[in-house]
mmCIF file of C-alpha atoms in Angstrom:
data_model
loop_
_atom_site.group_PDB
_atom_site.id
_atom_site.type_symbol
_atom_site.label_atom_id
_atom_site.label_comp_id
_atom_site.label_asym_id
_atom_site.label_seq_id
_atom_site.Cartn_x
_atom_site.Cartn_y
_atom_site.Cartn_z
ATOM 1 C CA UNK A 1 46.831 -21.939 15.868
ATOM 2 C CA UNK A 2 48.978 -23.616 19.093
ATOM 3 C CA UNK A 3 46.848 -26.848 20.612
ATOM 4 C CA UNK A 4 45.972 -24.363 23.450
ATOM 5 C CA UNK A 5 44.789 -21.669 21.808
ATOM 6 C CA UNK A 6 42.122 -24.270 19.951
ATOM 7 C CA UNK A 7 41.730 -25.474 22.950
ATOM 8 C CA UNK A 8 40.606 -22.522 24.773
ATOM 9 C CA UNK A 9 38.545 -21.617 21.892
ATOM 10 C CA UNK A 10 35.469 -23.942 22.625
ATOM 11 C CA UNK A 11 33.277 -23.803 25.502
ATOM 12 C CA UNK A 12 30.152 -25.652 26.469
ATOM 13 C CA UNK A 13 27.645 -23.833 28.783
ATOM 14 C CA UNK A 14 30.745 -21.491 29.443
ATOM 15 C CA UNK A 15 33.492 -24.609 30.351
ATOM 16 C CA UNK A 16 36.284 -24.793 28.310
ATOM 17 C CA UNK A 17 36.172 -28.194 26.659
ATOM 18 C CA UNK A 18 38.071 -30.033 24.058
ATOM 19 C CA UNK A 19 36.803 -29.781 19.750
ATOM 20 C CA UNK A 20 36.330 -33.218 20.256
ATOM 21 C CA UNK A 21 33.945 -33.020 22.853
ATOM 22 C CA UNK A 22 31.887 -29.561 21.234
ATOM 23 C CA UNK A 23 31.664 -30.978 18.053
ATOM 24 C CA UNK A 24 30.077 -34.410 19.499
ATOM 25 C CA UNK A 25 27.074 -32.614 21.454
ATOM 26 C CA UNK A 26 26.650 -30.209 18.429
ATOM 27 C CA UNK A 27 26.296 -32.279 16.126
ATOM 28 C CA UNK A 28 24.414 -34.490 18.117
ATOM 29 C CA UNK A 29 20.844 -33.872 16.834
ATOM 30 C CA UNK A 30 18.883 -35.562 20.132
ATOM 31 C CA UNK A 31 20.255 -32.600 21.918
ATOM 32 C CA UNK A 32 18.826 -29.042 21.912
ATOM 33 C CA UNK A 33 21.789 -26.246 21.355
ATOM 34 C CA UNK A 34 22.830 -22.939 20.440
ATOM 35 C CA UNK A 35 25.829 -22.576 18.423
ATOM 36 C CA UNK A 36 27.520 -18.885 19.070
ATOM 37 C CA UNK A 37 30.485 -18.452 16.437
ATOM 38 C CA UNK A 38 32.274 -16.096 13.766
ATOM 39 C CA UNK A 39 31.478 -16.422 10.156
ATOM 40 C CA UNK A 40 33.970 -19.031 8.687
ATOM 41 C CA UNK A 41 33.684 -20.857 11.999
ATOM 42 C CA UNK A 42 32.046 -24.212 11.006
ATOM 43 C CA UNK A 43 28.438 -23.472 11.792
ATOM 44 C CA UNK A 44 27.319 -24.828 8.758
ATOM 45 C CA UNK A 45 29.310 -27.519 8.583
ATOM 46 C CA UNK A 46 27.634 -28.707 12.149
ATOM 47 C CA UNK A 47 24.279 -27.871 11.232
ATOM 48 C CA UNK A 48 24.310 -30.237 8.329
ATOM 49 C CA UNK A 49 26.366 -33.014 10.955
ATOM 50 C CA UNK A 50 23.195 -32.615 12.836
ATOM 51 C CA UNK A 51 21.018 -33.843 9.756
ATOM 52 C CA UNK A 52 23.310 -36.251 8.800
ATOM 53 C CA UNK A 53 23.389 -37.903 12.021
ATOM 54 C CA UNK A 54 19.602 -37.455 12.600
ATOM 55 C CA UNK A 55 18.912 -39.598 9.158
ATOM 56 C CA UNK A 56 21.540 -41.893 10.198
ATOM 57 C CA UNK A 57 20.099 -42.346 13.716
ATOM 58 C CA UNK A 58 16.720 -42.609 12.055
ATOM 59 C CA UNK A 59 18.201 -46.101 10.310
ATOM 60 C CA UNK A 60 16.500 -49.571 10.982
ATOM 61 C CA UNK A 61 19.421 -50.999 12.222
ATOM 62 C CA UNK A 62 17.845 -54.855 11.441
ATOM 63 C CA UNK A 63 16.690 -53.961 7.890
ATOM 64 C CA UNK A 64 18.518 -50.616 6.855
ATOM 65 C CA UNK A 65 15.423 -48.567 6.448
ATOM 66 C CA UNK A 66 15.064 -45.082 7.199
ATOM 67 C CA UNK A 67 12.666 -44.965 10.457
ATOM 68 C CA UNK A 68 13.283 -41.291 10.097
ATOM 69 C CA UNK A 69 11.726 -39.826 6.956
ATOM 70 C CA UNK A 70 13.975 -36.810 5.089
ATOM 71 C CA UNK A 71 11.238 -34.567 4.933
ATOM 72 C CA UNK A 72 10.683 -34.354 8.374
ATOM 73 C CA UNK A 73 13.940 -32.697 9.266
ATOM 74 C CA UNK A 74 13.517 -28.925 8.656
ATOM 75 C CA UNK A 75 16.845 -26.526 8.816
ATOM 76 C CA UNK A 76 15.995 -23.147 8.333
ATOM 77 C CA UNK A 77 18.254 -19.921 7.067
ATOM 78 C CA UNK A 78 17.834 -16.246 6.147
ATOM 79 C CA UNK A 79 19.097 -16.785 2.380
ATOM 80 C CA UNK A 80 18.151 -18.443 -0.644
ATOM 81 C CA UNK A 81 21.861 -19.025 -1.439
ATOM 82 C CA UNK A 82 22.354 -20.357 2.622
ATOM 83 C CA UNK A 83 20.211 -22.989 2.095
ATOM 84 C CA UNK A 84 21.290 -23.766 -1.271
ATOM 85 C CA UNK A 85 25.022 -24.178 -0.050
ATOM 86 C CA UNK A 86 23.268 -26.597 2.807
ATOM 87 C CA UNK A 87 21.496 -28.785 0.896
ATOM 88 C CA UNK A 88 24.228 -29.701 -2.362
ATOM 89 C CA UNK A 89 26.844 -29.883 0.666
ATOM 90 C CA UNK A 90 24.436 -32.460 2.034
ATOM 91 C CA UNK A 91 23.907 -34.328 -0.797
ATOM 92 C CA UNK A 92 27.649 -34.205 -1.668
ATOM 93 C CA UNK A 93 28.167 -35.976 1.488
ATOM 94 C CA UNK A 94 25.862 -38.592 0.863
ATOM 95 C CA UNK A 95 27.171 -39.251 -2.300
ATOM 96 C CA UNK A 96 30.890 -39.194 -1.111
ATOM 97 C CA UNK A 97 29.847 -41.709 2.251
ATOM 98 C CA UNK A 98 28.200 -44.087 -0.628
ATOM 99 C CA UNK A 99 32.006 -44.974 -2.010
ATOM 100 C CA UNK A 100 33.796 -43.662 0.857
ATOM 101 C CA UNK A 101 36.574 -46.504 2.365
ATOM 102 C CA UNK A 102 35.612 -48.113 6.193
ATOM 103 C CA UNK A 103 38.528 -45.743 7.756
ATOM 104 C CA UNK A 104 37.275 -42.445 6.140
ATOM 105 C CA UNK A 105 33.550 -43.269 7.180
ATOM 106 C CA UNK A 106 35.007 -44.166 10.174
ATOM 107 C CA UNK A 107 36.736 -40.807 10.835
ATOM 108 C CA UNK A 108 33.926 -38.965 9.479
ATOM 109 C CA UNK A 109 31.435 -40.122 12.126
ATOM 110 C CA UNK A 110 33.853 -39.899 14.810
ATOM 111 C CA UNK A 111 34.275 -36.097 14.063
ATOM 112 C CA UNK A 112 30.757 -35.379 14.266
ATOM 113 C CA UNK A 113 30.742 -37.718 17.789
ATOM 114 C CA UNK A 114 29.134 -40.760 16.643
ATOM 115 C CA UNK A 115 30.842 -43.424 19.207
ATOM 116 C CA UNK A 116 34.348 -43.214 20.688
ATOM 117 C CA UNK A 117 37.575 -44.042 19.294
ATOM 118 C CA UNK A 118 37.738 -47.556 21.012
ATOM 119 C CA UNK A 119 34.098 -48.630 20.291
ATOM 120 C CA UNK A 120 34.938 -50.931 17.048
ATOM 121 C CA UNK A 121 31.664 -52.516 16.628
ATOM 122 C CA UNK A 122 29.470 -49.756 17.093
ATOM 123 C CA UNK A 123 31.023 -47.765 14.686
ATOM 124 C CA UNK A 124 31.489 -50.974 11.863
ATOM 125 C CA UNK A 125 27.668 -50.874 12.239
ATOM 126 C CA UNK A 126 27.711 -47.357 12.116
ATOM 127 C CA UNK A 127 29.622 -47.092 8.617
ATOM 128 C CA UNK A 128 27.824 -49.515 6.948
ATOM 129 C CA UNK A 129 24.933 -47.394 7.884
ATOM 130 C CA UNK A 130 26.124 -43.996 6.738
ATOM 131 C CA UNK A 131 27.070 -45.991 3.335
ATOM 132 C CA UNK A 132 23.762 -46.924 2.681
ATOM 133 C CA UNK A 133 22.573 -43.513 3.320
ATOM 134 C CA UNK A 134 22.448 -42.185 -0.305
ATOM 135 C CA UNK A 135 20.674 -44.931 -1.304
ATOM 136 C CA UNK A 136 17.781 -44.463 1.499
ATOM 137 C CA UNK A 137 16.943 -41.198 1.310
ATOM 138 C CA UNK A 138 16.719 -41.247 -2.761
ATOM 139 C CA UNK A 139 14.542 -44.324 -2.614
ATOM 140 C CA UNK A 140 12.447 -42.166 0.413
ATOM 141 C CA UNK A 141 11.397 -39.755 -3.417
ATOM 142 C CA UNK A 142 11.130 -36.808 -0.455
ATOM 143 C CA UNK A 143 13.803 -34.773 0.477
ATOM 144 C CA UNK A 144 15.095 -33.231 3.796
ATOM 145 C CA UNK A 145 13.167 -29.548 3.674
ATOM 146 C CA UNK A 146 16.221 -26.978 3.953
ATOM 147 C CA UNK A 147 14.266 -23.735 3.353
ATOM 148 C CA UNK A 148 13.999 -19.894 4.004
ATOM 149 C CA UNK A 149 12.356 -18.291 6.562
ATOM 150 C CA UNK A 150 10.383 -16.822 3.677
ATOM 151 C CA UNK A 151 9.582 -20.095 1.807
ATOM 152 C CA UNK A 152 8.777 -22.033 4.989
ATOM 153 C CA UNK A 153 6.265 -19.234 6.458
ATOM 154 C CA UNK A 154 4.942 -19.493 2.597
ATOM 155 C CA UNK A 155 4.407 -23.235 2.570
ATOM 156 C CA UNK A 156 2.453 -22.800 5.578
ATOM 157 C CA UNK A 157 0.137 -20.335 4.215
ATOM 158 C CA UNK A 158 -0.295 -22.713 1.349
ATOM 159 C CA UNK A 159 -1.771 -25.187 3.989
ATOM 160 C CA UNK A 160 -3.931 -23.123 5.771
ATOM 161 C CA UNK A 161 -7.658 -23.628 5.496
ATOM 162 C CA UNK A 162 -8.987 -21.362 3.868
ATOM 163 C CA UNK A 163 -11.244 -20.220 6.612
ATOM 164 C CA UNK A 164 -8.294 -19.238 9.003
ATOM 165 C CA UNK A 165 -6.453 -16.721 6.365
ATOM 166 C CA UNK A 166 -10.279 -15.386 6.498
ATOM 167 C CA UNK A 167 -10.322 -15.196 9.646
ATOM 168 C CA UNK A 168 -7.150 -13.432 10.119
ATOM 169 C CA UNK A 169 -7.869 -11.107 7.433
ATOM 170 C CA UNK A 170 -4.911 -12.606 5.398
ATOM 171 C CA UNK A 171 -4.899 -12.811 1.278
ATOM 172 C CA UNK A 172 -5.638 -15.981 -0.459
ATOM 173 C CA UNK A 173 -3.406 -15.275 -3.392
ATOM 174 C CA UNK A 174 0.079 -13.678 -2.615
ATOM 175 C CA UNK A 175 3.387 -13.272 -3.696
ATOM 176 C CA UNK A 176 7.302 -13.268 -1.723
ATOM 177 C CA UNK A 177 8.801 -9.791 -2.506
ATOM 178 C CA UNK A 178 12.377 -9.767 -3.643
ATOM 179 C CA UNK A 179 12.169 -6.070 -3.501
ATOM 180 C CA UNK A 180 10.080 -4.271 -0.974
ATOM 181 C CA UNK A 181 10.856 -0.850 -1.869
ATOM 182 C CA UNK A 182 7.238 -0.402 -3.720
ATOM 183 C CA UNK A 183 6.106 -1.771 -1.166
ATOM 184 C CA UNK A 184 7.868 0.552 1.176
ATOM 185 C CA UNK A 185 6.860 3.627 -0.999
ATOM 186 C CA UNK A 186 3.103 2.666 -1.272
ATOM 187 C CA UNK A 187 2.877 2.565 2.771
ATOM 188 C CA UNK A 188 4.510 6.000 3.040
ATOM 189 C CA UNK A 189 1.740 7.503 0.644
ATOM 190 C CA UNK A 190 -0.595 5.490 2.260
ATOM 191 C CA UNK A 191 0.211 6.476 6.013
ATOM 192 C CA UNK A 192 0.846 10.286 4.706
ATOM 193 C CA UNK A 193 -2.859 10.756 3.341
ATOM 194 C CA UNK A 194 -3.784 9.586 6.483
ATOM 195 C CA UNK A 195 -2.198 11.983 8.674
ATOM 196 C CA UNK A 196 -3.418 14.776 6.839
ATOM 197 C CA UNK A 197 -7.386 13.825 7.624
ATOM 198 C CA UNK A 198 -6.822 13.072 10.770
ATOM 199 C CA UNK A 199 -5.985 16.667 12.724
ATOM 200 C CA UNK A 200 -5.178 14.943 15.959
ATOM 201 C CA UNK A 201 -2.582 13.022 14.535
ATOM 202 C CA UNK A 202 -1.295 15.518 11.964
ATOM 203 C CA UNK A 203 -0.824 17.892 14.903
ATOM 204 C CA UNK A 204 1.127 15.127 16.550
ATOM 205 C CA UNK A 205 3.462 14.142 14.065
ATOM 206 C CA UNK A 206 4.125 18.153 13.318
ATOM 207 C CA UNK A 207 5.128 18.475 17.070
ATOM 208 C CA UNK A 208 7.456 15.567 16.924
ATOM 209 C CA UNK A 209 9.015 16.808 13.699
ATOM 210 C CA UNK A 210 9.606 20.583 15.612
ATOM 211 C CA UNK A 211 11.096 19.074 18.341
ATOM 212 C CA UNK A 212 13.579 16.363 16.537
ATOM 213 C CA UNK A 213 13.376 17.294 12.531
ATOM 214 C CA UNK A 214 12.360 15.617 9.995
ATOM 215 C CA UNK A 215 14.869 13.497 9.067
ATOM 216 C CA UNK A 216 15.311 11.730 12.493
ATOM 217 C CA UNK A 217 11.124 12.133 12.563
ATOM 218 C CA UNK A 218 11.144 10.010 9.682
ATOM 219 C CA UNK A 219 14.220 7.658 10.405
ATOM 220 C CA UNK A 220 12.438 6.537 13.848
ATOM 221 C CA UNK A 221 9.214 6.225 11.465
ATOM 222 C CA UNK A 222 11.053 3.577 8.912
ATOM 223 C CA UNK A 223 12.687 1.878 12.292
ATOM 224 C CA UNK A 224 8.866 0.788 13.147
ATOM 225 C CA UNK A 225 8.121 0.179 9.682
#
């Protein structure tokens, strides 16, 4: 790719701006943003920047103690294998910044837009910091919660009182489906019986099914579902 066509192929709030200068506010975790980009594009590799540089802002920078506990960072995905990839590619970059040389740490934080290139001291301090990482967050014995939607939403059931799932008519005892094509099946049966004792509705759904068939009838029906 020719320096202008990279160039022209980052934009903040819809100005054309350098890689330098996208990948320092979005990887800069005190900031709120939306990343829009093709598959292969990086996103991942920015959304773990973001926690690396929120554990290393989180650093005591008098004793070198996280201020910033790992488990209160939460990155969410869709997959099970998404947030697997996250989480060893975090913890391979810990590991690698614990032996890493001062001029790789160096270039490491400045591509994720920690300090500028002619800021010496801050970013000395900086490395010895991001060293020292590894070492923090193990002795923290928690780690930085990189889950599903699915497992987070499950967590919080987990903590509910018990008088709120009551209350909202929710199980105590449950189970994540891999597979909801039971599921899926048992509703059908389920909202079929129903329609046949209730002639208002069966009239209804035979209506819609004269009008537009039953296969687009029923392909509008699993849209809702």
């Amino acid at each position: 790719m020719s320096d202008a066509a990279r160039q022209a192929a980052y934009e903040h709030n819809g100005r054309p701006v350098t890689a330098d200068h996208f990948y320092a506010i979005a990887c800069d975790p005190r900031r709120s943003v939306a990343v829009e980009a093709c598959a292969g594009a990086g996103k991942t590799w920015m959304l773990v920047s973001r926690i690396v540089r929120a554990l290393l802002d989180g650093v005591d920078p008098h004793d070198g103690h996280l201020r910033v506990s790992p488990h209160e960072i939460l990155a969410i995905t869709f997959t099970k294998r998404a947030a697997s990839e996250m989480r060893e590619r975090l913890y391979l970059w810990l590991e690698q910044f614990a032996d890493a040389p001062h001029d790789v740490l160096v270039a490491e934080l400045q591509a994720r837009g920690v300090y500028g290139p002619n800021e010496e001291d801050g970013l000395n301090a900086a490395s010895q910091r991001l060293r020292q990482l590894y070492k923090r967050v193990l002795e923290s014995g928690r780690q930085v919660q990189i889950r599903t939607f699915h497992s987070w939403f499950a967590a919080l059931l987990r903590a509910a009182p018990l008088a709120v799932l009551a209350q909202l008519d929710l199980p105590l005892n449950y189970e994540l489906l891999e597979d909801d094509g039971p599921a899926t099946a048992l509703v059908w049966r389920r909202f079929y019986q129903a329609l046949a004792a209730h002639q208002p509705h069966k009239a209804d759904f035979e209506a819609v099914v004269l009008e537009h068939g039953r296969f687009q009838t029923e392909k509008a029906l699993a849209v809702a579902l």
